[in-house]
């Protein structure tokens, strides 16, 4: 029971007034005001006829954004990792082998999830900061004959975009392996064509290039992948993420499984409407143009990108930390002085890179000029050998050009 004194202390907790940050890190990105507005509209029930219609619309918009005709395309309740675990936990059966990459943080997470699903993990090697080499993938497929091959299309931990996706999927299919792609930081930001590229299963997240709060996360599976899931001998270990049960809600029946996160479904619907309004290809082009201006600015001020141009990832720019500078201090100072969020490196690139996102609603001229200006200012103050003026000028020119 609460004493009078306790409840006085509780009432001392003020109304929520979060700081007004500019989010240019690895996600979440700034949320579009139209998405925030959609989230403040009244709830309906998760089986309300009006909500059933909203579900259909979200599925249609997700297919457009993934560039797929897959019937099995849904928002999974939870963050990107929930969609990831739904993919891996349903597709990988106990005793099966999954081939995963070693070239970043999220390949490691794929491995953990595959093991928990009862799978055996084998690896295709590439250093952090490099993409997978198709020849290495082909060799690993030949050596291990895996049932499932997973790769990360846009590695948020390294700023590397995996090229040659069709080559990787073709090699996997030659060995009868299903392909699971992590498209969390590519969906709605850089070119992604699920069907044309032969991706069997793709999962994504809403809070990166879709500029939507985390909570309902895109997932798509081909008919063939779904057939495998529906004919499993053993039930998946997660009840919540069991796609054969979720089929009852998102498929034709529309019967209760768990209460959908209504507000997050509203949010992703609005975020995806924004994608469709802009046009998916225009959106990819915008990310490339805006991130290109950001990149021009950091390079002109004297910094170096971590990834070579051939596999630069526009939605996540990995910039080398200059000599003698503490990356953590820079990030803290940017937050303190500019209300600006960028991130430092992790894993093998800990202390070596800044991770500057350029995603969705954050990919705007104003934000790009702001991040280049702020970063130049803070680095110069800390004694780094940079020329902030040249950086800002280069960014402006790139935006005009
Ligand atoms: C952010 C991210 C995830 C995980 O998403 P959460 O929403 O944090 O659960 C998975 N893969 C990649 C590449 C990501 O960037």
CSV table of C-alpha atoms and ligand atoms in Angstrom, one decimal:
chain,number,residue,atom,x,y,z
A,1,UNK,CA,0.0,0.0,0.0
A,2,UNK,CA,1.2,3.5,-0.8
A,3,UNK,CA,1.8,5.9,2.0
A,4,UNK,CA,0.9,9.6,1.7
A,5,UNK,CA,4.5,10.4,1.6
A,6,UNK,CA,5.2,8.1,-1.3
A,7,UNK,CA,2.3,9.4,-3.4
A,8,UNK,CA,3.6,12.9,-2.9
A,9,UNK,CA,7.0,11.8,-4.2
A,10,UNK,CA,5.3,10.1,-7.2
A,11,UNK,CA,3.4,13.3,-8.0
A,12,UNK,CA,6.7,15.1,-8.2
A,13,UNK,CA,7.4,13.3,-11.5
A,14,UNK,CA,6.7,16.0,-14.1
A,15,UNK,CA,4.8,15.8,-17.3
A,16,UNK,CA,6.9,14.4,-20.0
A,17,UNK,CA,8.8,17.0,-22.0
A,18,UNK,CA,11.6,15.2,-24.0
A,19,UNK,CA,14.4,17.2,-25.4
A,20,UNK,CA,14.0,18.2,-29.0
A,21,UNK,CA,16.8,16.3,-30.6
A,22,UNK,CA,17.8,16.1,-34.2
A,23,UNK,CA,18.3,12.3,-34.8
A,24,UNK,CA,21.2,11.6,-37.2
A,25,UNK,CA,22.4,8.3,-35.7
A,26,UNK,CA,21.8,4.7,-36.6
A,27,UNK,CA,18.1,4.9,-35.8
A,28,UNK,CA,15.6,6.0,-34.7
A,29,UNK,CA,15.5,8.8,-37.2
A,30,UNK,CA,13.3,11.9,-36.9
A,31,UNK,CA,9.6,11.0,-37.2
A,32,UNK,CA,7.6,12.7,-39.8
A,33,UNK,CA,4.9,15.0,-38.3
A,34,UNK,CA,2.2,13.3,-40.2
A,35,UNK,CA,3.2,10.0,-38.6
A,36,UNK,CA,3.1,11.6,-35.1
A,37,UNK,CA,-0.4,13.0,-35.9
A,38,UNK,CA,-1.6,9.6,-37.1
A,39,UNK,CA,-0.4,8.2,-33.7
A,40,UNK,CA,-2.6,10.6,-31.8
A,41,UNK,CA,-5.9,9.4,-33.4
A,42,UNK,CA,-8.3,7.3,-31.4
A,43,UNK,CA,-7.9,3.6,-31.1
A,44,UNK,CA,-10.3,1.1,-32.7
A,45,UNK,CA,-10.3,-2.6,-31.7
A,46,UNK,CA,-7.9,-4.9,-33.4
A,47,UNK,CA,-10.8,-6.8,-35.0
A,48,UNK,CA,-12.9,-3.8,-35.9
A,49,UNK,CA,-13.9,-3.9,-39.6
A,50,UNK,CA,-12.2,-0.5,-40.0
A,51,UNK,CA,-9.0,-1.9,-38.7
A,52,UNK,CA,-9.2,-4.9,-40.9
A,53,UNK,CA,-9.2,-2.5,-43.8
A,54,UNK,CA,-6.2,-0.7,-42.4
A,55,UNK,CA,-4.4,-4.0,-42.1
A,56,UNK,CA,-5.0,-4.7,-45.8
A,57,UNK,CA,-3.7,-1.2,-46.7
A,58,UNK,CA,-0.6,-1.7,-44.7
A,59,UNK,CA,0.1,-5.0,-46.3
A,60,UNK,CA,-0.4,-3.5,-49.8
A,61,UNK,CA,1.9,-0.5,-49.0
A,62,UNK,CA,4.5,-2.9,-47.5
A,63,UNK,CA,4.5,-4.9,-50.7
A,64,UNK,CA,5.1,-1.7,-52.7
A,65,UNK,CA,8.0,-0.7,-50.5
A,66,UNK,CA,9.7,-4.1,-50.4
A,67,UNK,CA,9.1,-4.4,-54.2
A,68,UNK,CA,7.4,-7.7,-53.8
A,69,UNK,CA,4.2,-9.5,-54.7
A,70,UNK,CA,4.5,-11.8,-51.7
A,71,UNK,CA,1.2,-12.6,-50.2
A,72,UNK,CA,2.9,-13.1,-46.9
A,73,UNK,CA,3.9,-9.5,-46.1
A,74,UNK,CA,3.0,-8.2,-42.6
A,75,UNK,CA,4.2,-5.8,-39.9
A,76,UNK,CA,5.4,-7.9,-37.0
A,77,UNK,CA,4.5,-6.6,-33.5
A,78,UNK,CA,7.8,-5.4,-32.0
A,79,UNK,CA,11.0,-3.8,-33.2
A,80,UNK,CA,13.2,-4.9,-36.1
A,81,UNK,CA,14.7,-7.7,-33.9
A,82,UNK,CA,11.2,-9.2,-33.6
A,83,UNK,CA,10.8,-9.3,-37.4
A,84,UNK,CA,14.3,-10.8,-37.5
A,85,UNK,CA,13.5,-13.5,-34.9
A,86,UNK,CA,10.2,-14.2,-36.7
A,87,UNK,CA,12.2,-14.8,-39.9
A,88,UNK,CA,14.9,-16.9,-38.4
A,89,UNK,CA,12.9,-18.7,-35.7
A,90,UNK,CA,10.3,-19.9,-38.3
A,91,UNK,CA,12.5,-20.6,-41.3
A,92,UNK,CA,15.4,-22.4,-39.5
A,93,UNK,CA,14.3,-25.8,-38.1
A,94,UNK,CA,16.2,-27.6,-35.3
A,95,UNK,CA,19.2,-29.5,-36.8
A,96,UNK,CA,19.3,-27.3,-39.9
A,97,UNK,CA,22.3,-25.3,-40.9
A,98,UNK,CA,22.3,-21.5,-41.4
A,99,UNK,CA,25.2,-19.7,-43.1
A,100,UNK,CA,25.7,-16.2,-41.7
A,101,UNK,CA,28.2,-13.4,-42.3
A,102,UNK,CA,30.9,-12.2,-39.9
A,103,UNK,CA,31.3,-8.6,-41.4
A,104,UNK,CA,29.3,-6.7,-38.8
A,105,UNK,CA,27.3,-6.6,-35.7
A,106,UNK,CA,24.0,-7.9,-37.1
A,107,UNK,CA,25.4,-11.0,-38.7
A,108,UNK,CA,26.4,-11.9,-35.2
A,109,UNK,CA,22.8,-11.4,-34.0
A,110,UNK,CA,21.6,-13.7,-36.9
A,111,UNK,CA,23.9,-16.4,-35.6
A,112,UNK,CA,22.6,-16.1,-32.0
A,113,UNK,CA,19.0,-16.3,-33.2
A,114,UNK,CA,19.7,-19.3,-35.4
A,115,UNK,CA,21.3,-21.1,-32.5
A,116,UNK,CA,18.4,-20.4,-30.3
A,117,UNK,CA,16.1,-21.8,-33.0
A,118,UNK,CA,18.1,-25.1,-32.7
A,119,UNK,CA,20.0,-24.5,-35.9
A,120,UNK,CA,23.7,-25.0,-36.5
A,121,UNK,CA,25.6,-21.9,-37.5
A,122,UNK,CA,28.4,-21.8,-40.1
A,123,UNK,CA,30.1,-18.6,-41.3
A,124,UNK,CA,31.2,-16.8,-44.4
A,125,UNK,CA,34.0,-14.5,-43.5
A,126,UNK,CA,34.6,-10.9,-44.4
A,127,UNK,CA,36.2,-8.2,-42.1
A,128,UNK,CA,34.0,-5.5,-40.5
A,129,UNK,CA,33.8,-2.6,-43.0
A,130,UNK,CA,33.8,-4.9,-46.1
A,131,UNK,CA,30.9,-6.5,-48.0
A,132,UNK,CA,30.7,-10.2,-48.6
A,133,UNK,CA,32.6,-11.4,-51.7
A,134,UNK,CA,30.3,-13.5,-53.9
A,135,UNK,CA,33.1,-16.0,-54.5
A,136,UNK,CA,33.5,-16.6,-50.7
A,137,UNK,CA,29.8,-17.0,-50.4
A,138,UNK,CA,29.8,-19.6,-53.2
A,139,UNK,CA,32.7,-21.4,-51.6
A,140,UNK,CA,31.0,-21.5,-48.2
A,141,UNK,CA,27.7,-22.8,-49.8
A,142,UNK,CA,29.7,-25.6,-51.5
A,143,UNK,CA,31.5,-26.4,-48.3
A,144,UNK,CA,28.7,-26.4,-45.8
A,145,UNK,CA,25.6,-27.0,-48.0
A,146,UNK,CA,23.4,-24.9,-45.6
A,147,UNK,CA,19.6,-24.9,-45.5
A,148,UNK,CA,19.4,-21.2,-45.1
A,149,UNK,CA,21.7,-18.3,-46.0
A,150,UNK,CA,21.4,-15.0,-44.2
A,151,UNK,CA,23.1,-11.7,-45.1
A,152,UNK,CA,22.8,-8.1,-44.1
A,153,UNK,CA,21.9,-5.8,-47.0
A,154,UNK,CA,22.8,-2.6,-45.2
A,155,UNK,CA,25.1,-3.1,-42.2
A,156,UNK,CA,24.3,-0.3,-39.8
A,157,UNK,CA,27.4,-1.1,-37.7
A,158,UNK,CA,29.8,-0.5,-40.5
A,159,UNK,CA,28.1,1.7,-43.1
A,160,UNK,CA,28.5,-0.9,-45.8
A,161,UNK,CA,26.0,-1.7,-48.5
A,162,UNK,CA,26.1,-5.3,-49.8
A,163,UNK,CA,26.4,-5.2,-53.6
A,164,UNK,CA,25.7,-8.1,-56.0
A,165,UNK,CA,22.7,-9.3,-54.1
A,166,UNK,CA,21.3,-11.2,-57.1
A,167,UNK,CA,24.6,-13.0,-57.4
A,168,UNK,CA,24.4,-14.1,-53.8
A,169,UNK,CA,20.8,-15.3,-54.0
A,170,UNK,CA,21.5,-17.2,-57.2
A,171,UNK,CA,24.4,-19.0,-55.6
A,172,UNK,CA,22.3,-19.9,-52.6
A,173,UNK,CA,19.5,-21.2,-54.8
A,174,UNK,CA,21.9,-23.3,-56.7
A,175,UNK,CA,22.5,-25.1,-53.4
A,176,UNK,CA,18.8,-25.1,-52.5
A,177,UNK,CA,19.3,-22.7,-49.6
A,178,UNK,CA,16.6,-20.2,-48.8
A,179,UNK,CA,17.9,-16.6,-48.4
A,180,UNK,CA,17.0,-14.3,-45.5
A,181,UNK,CA,18.0,-10.7,-46.0
A,182,UNK,CA,18.3,-8.1,-43.2
A,183,UNK,CA,16.9,-5.0,-44.9
A,184,UNK,CA,16.4,-3.0,-41.7
A,185,UNK,CA,18.5,0.0,-42.8
A,186,UNK,CA,17.8,-0.3,-46.5
A,187,UNK,CA,14.0,-0.4,-46.7
A,188,UNK,CA,12.7,2.9,-48.0
A,189,UNK,CA,16.3,4.4,-48.2
A,190,UNK,CA,18.4,2.6,-50.7
A,191,UNK,CA,17.5,0.4,-53.7
A,192,UNK,CA,15.9,-2.9,-52.6
A,193,UNK,CA,14.0,-5.2,-54.9
A,194,UNK,CA,12.9,-8.3,-53.0
A,195,UNK,CA,11.4,-10.2,-55.9
A,196,UNK,CA,13.7,-9.2,-58.7
A,197,UNK,CA,16.8,-10.0,-56.6
A,198,UNK,CA,15.5,-13.4,-55.5
A,199,UNK,CA,15.3,-12.8,-51.8
A,200,UNK,CA,13.1,-15.4,-50.1
A,201,UNK,CA,12.6,-13.7,-46.8
A,202,UNK,CA,13.3,-10.1,-45.8
A,203,UNK,CA,12.8,-8.4,-42.5
A,204,UNK,CA,13.1,-4.7,-41.7
A,205,UNK,CA,12.4,-2.0,-39.1
A,206,UNK,CA,10.2,1.1,-39.2
A,207,UNK,CA,12.5,3.5,-37.3
A,208,UNK,CA,15.3,3.8,-39.8
A,209,UNK,CA,14.6,5.0,-43.4
A,210,UNK,CA,10.8,4.8,-42.9
A,211,UNK,CA,11.0,7.5,-40.1
A,212,UNK,CA,8.4,5.9,-38.0
A,213,UNK,CA,8.7,5.0,-34.3
A,214,UNK,CA,9.7,1.4,-33.5
A,215,UNK,CA,6.9,-1.0,-32.8
A,216,UNK,CA,5.6,-2.7,-36.0
A,217,UNK,CA,8.3,-4.2,-38.2
A,218,UNK,CA,8.1,-5.2,-41.9
A,219,UNK,CA,8.5,-8.9,-42.8
A,220,UNK,CA,7.9,-10.6,-46.1
A,221,UNK,CA,8.2,-14.3,-47.1
A,222,UNK,CA,7.9,-15.9,-50.6
A,223,UNK,CA,5.3,-18.7,-51.0
A,224,UNK,CA,8.1,-21.2,-51.0
A,225,UNK,CA,9.5,-19.9,-47.7
A,226,UNK,CA,6.0,-19.9,-46.2
A,227,UNK,CA,5.4,-23.5,-47.4
A,228,UNK,CA,8.5,-24.5,-45.5
A,229,UNK,CA,7.3,-22.7,-42.4
A,230,UNK,CA,3.8,-24.2,-42.6
A,231,UNK,CA,5.2,-27.7,-43.0
A,232,UNK,CA,7.6,-27.7,-40.1
A,233,UNK,CA,7.8,-30.9,-38.1
A,234,UNK,CA,8.4,-29.1,-34.8
A,235,UNK,CA,6.6,-25.9,-33.7
A,236,UNK,CA,8.8,-22.8,-33.6
A,237,UNK,CA,10.1,-22.1,-30.1
A,238,UNK,CA,8.3,-18.8,-29.9
A,239,UNK,CA,4.6,-18.8,-29.6
A,240,UNK,CA,4.3,-15.0,-30.1
A,241,UNK,CA,6.2,-15.0,-33.3
A,242,UNK,CA,4.9,-18.3,-34.7
A,243,UNK,CA,4.0,-17.4,-38.3
A,244,UNK,CA,1.6,-20.3,-38.7
A,245,UNK,CA,-0.4,-18.8,-35.8
A,246,UNK,CA,0.0,-15.2,-37.1
A,247,UNK,CA,-1.5,-16.4,-40.3
A,248,UNK,CA,-4.8,-16.6,-38.6
A,249,UNK,CA,-4.8,-12.9,-37.9
A,250,UNK,CA,-3.0,-11.5,-41.0
A,251,UNK,CA,-4.4,-14.2,-43.4
A,252,UNK,CA,-8.0,-14.6,-44.5
A,253,UNK,CA,-9.5,-15.5,-41.1
A,254,UNK,CA,-8.6,-12.3,-39.2
A,255,UNK,CA,-9.0,-14.1,-35.9
A,256,UNK,CA,-7.4,-13.1,-32.7
A,257,UNK,CA,-3.9,-14.1,-31.9
A,258,UNK,CA,-2.5,-11.2,-30.0
A,259,UNK,CA,-3.7,-7.6,-29.8
A,260,UNK,CA,-2.0,-5.7,-32.6
A,261,UNK,CA,-0.2,-2.6,-31.6
A,262,UNK,CA,-2.9,-0.4,-33.1
A,263,UNK,CA,-1.1,2.9,-32.8
A,264,UNK,CA,2.1,1.5,-34.4
A,265,UNK,CA,0.1,0.1,-37.2
A,266,UNK,CA,-1.5,3.5,-37.8
A,267,UNK,CA,2.0,5.0,-37.7
A,268,UNK,CA,3.5,2.6,-40.2
A,269,UNK,CA,0.5,3.0,-42.5
A,270,UNK,CA,1.2,6.8,-42.6
A,271,UNK,CA,4.9,6.3,-43.0
A,272,UNK,CA,4.4,4.0,-45.9
A,273,UNK,CA,1.8,6.4,-47.4
A,274,UNK,CA,4.6,9.0,-47.4
A,275,UNK,CA,6.9,6.5,-49.3
A,276,UNK,CA,4.2,5.9,-51.9
A,277,UNK,CA,3.5,9.6,-52.3
A,278,UNK,CA,7.2,10.3,-52.9
A,279,UNK,CA,7.6,7.3,-55.1
A,280,UNK,CA,10.0,4.6,-54.0
A,281,UNK,CA,12.7,5.3,-56.6
A,282,UNK,CA,12.6,9.0,-55.9
A,283,UNK,CA,13.0,8.2,-52.3
A,284,UNK,CA,16.1,6.1,-53.0
A,285,UNK,CA,17.5,9.0,-55.1
A,286,UNK,CA,16.8,11.5,-52.4
A,287,UNK,CA,18.8,9.5,-49.8
A,288,UNK,CA,21.7,9.2,-52.2
A,289,UNK,CA,21.6,13.0,-53.0
A,290,UNK,CA,21.3,14.1,-49.4
A,291,UNK,CA,23.8,11.7,-48.0
A,292,UNK,CA,26.1,12.5,-50.9
A,293,UNK,CA,26.1,16.1,-49.7
A,294,UNK,CA,26.8,15.0,-46.2
A,295,UNK,CA,29.7,12.9,-47.4
A,296,UNK,CA,31.0,15.7,-49.6
A,297,UNK,CA,31.0,17.9,-46.5
A,298,UNK,CA,32.8,15.6,-44.1
A,299,UNK,CA,35.4,14.7,-46.8
A,300,UNK,CA,36.0,18.4,-47.7
A,301,UNK,CA,36.6,19.3,-44.0
A,302,UNK,CA,39.4,16.7,-44.0
A,303,UNK,CA,37.7,13.5,-42.7
A,304,UNK,CA,37.7,10.1,-44.3
A,305,UNK,CA,34.8,7.8,-45.0
A,306,UNK,CA,35.3,4.2,-43.7
A,307,UNK,CA,33.8,2.5,-46.7
A,308,UNK,CA,35.0,3.0,-50.3
A,309,UNK,CA,32.5,4.6,-52.7
A,310,UNK,CA,31.6,1.2,-54.3
A,311,UNK,CA,29.8,0.1,-51.2
A,312,UNK,CA,29.1,3.3,-49.4
A,313,UNK,CA,25.7,3.1,-47.6
A,314,UNK,CA,23.9,6.4,-47.9
A,315,UNK,CA,21.5,5.8,-45.0
A,316,UNK,CA,24.5,5.2,-42.6
A,317,UNK,CA,27.7,7.1,-43.1
A,318,UNK,CA,30.7,5.7,-41.3
A,319,UNK,CA,33.2,8.4,-40.9
A,320,UNK,CA,36.7,7.7,-39.5
A,321,UNK,CA,37.5,9.4,-36.2
A,322,UNK,CA,40.5,11.7,-36.6
A,323,UNK,CA,43.7,11.0,-34.8
A,324,UNK,CA,43.8,11.9,-31.1
A,325,UNK,CA,40.1,12.5,-30.8
A,326,UNK,CA,37.8,10.6,-28.4
A,327,UNK,CA,34.7,9.7,-30.4
A,328,UNK,CA,32.5,9.4,-27.2
A,329,UNK,CA,33.4,12.9,-26.2
A,330,UNK,CA,32.4,14.2,-29.6
A,331,UNK,CA,29.1,12.5,-29.5
A,332,UNK,CA,28.4,13.8,-26.0
A,333,UNK,CA,29.3,17.3,-27.0
A,334,UNK,CA,27.1,17.2,-30.1
A,335,UNK,CA,24.2,16.1,-28.0
A,336,UNK,CA,24.9,18.8,-25.3
A,337,UNK,CA,25.7,21.7,-27.6
A,338,UNK,CA,23.5,21.0,-30.6
A,339,UNK,CA,20.8,18.5,-29.4
A,340,UNK,CA,22.2,16.4,-32.2
A,341,UNK,CA,22.4,12.6,-32.0
A,342,UNK,CA,25.1,10.7,-33.9
A,343,UNK,CA,26.7,7.5,-32.7
A,344,UNK,CA,30.1,6.1,-32.2
A,345,UNK,CA,31.4,2.7,-33.5
A,346,UNK,CA,30.8,-0.7,-32.0
A,347,UNK,CA,32.5,-4.1,-32.1
A,348,UNK,CA,35.6,-4.2,-34.3
A,349,UNK,CA,35.1,-0.5,-35.2
A,350,UNK,CA,34.7,0.7,-31.6
A,351,UNK,CA,36.5,4.0,-31.2
A,352,UNK,CA,37.3,4.2,-35.0
A,353,UNK,CA,34.2,5.6,-36.6
A,354,UNK,CA,31.3,7.9,-36.2
A,355,UNK,CA,28.0,6.6,-37.4
A,356,UNK,CA,26.0,9.3,-39.0
A,357,UNK,CA,22.5,8.3,-40.2
A,358,UNK,CA,20.7,10.0,-43.1
A,359,UNK,CA,17.4,8.3,-43.0
A,360,UNK,CA,13.8,9.2,-44.0
A,361,UNK,CA,12.6,12.5,-42.7
A,362,UNK,CA,16.1,13.1,-41.3
A,363,UNK,CA,17.4,13.1,-44.9
A,364,UNK,CA,16.7,16.8,-45.5
A,365,UNK,CA,19.0,19.7,-46.6
A,366,UNK,CA,18.6,21.4,-43.3
A,367,UNK,CA,19.7,18.4,-41.3
A,368,UNK,CA,22.6,17.7,-43.5
A,369,UNK,CA,24.0,21.2,-43.3
A,370,UNK,CA,23.4,21.1,-39.5
A,371,UNK,CA,25.3,17.9,-38.9
A,372,UNK,CA,28.3,19.0,-41.0
A,373,UNK,CA,28.4,22.4,-39.3
A,374,UNK,CA,28.0,21.0,-35.8
A,375,UNK,CA,30.6,18.2,-36.3
A,376,UNK,CA,33.1,20.6,-37.8
A,377,UNK,CA,32.6,23.0,-34.9
A,378,UNK,CA,33.0,20.3,-32.2
A,379,UNK,CA,36.0,18.6,-33.8
A,380,UNK,CA,37.8,21.9,-34.4
A,381,UNK,CA,37.2,22.9,-30.7
A,382,UNK,CA,38.8,19.6,-29.7
A,383,UNK,CA,41.9,20.3,-31.7
A,384,UNK,CA,41.3,18.0,-34.7
A,385,UNK,CA,42.9,18.9,-38.0
A,386,UNK,CA,39.7,19.9,-39.8
A,387,UNK,CA,38.5,22.8,-41.9
A,388,UNK,CA,34.8,23.2,-41.0
A,389,UNK,CA,34.2,26.1,-43.4
A,390,UNK,CA,35.3,24.1,-46.4
A,391,UNK,CA,33.0,21.2,-45.2
A,392,UNK,CA,29.9,23.4,-45.1
A,393,UNK,CA,30.7,25.0,-48.4
A,394,UNK,CA,31.1,21.6,-50.1
A,395,UNK,CA,27.8,20.4,-48.6
A,396,UNK,CA,26.0,23.5,-49.8
A,397,UNK,CA,27.4,23.2,-53.3
A,398,UNK,CA,26.4,19.5,-53.4
A,399,UNK,CA,22.9,20.4,-52.4
A,400,UNK,CA,22.7,23.1,-55.1
A,401,UNK,CA,24.2,20.9,-57.8
B,1,LIG,C1,18.5,-1.6,-36.1
B,1,LIG,C2,18.9,-2.9,-36.8
B,1,LIG,C3,18.3,-4.1,-36.4
B,1,LIG,C4,17.5,-4.3,-35.1
B,1,LIG,O1,16.4,-3.5,-35.1
B,1,LIG,P1,15.8,-3.1,-33.6
B,1,LIG,O2,14.6,-2.3,-34.1
B,1,LIG,O3,16.8,-2.4,-32.9
B,1,LIG,O4,15.3,-4.3,-32.9
B,1,LIG,C5,18.7,-5.2,-37.1
B,1,LIG,N1,19.5,-5.1,-38.2
B,1,LIG,C6,20.0,-4.0,-38.6
B,1,LIG,C7,20.9,-3.9,-39.8
B,1,LIG,C8,19.7,-2.8,-37.9
B,1,LIG,O5,20.2,-1.6,-38.3
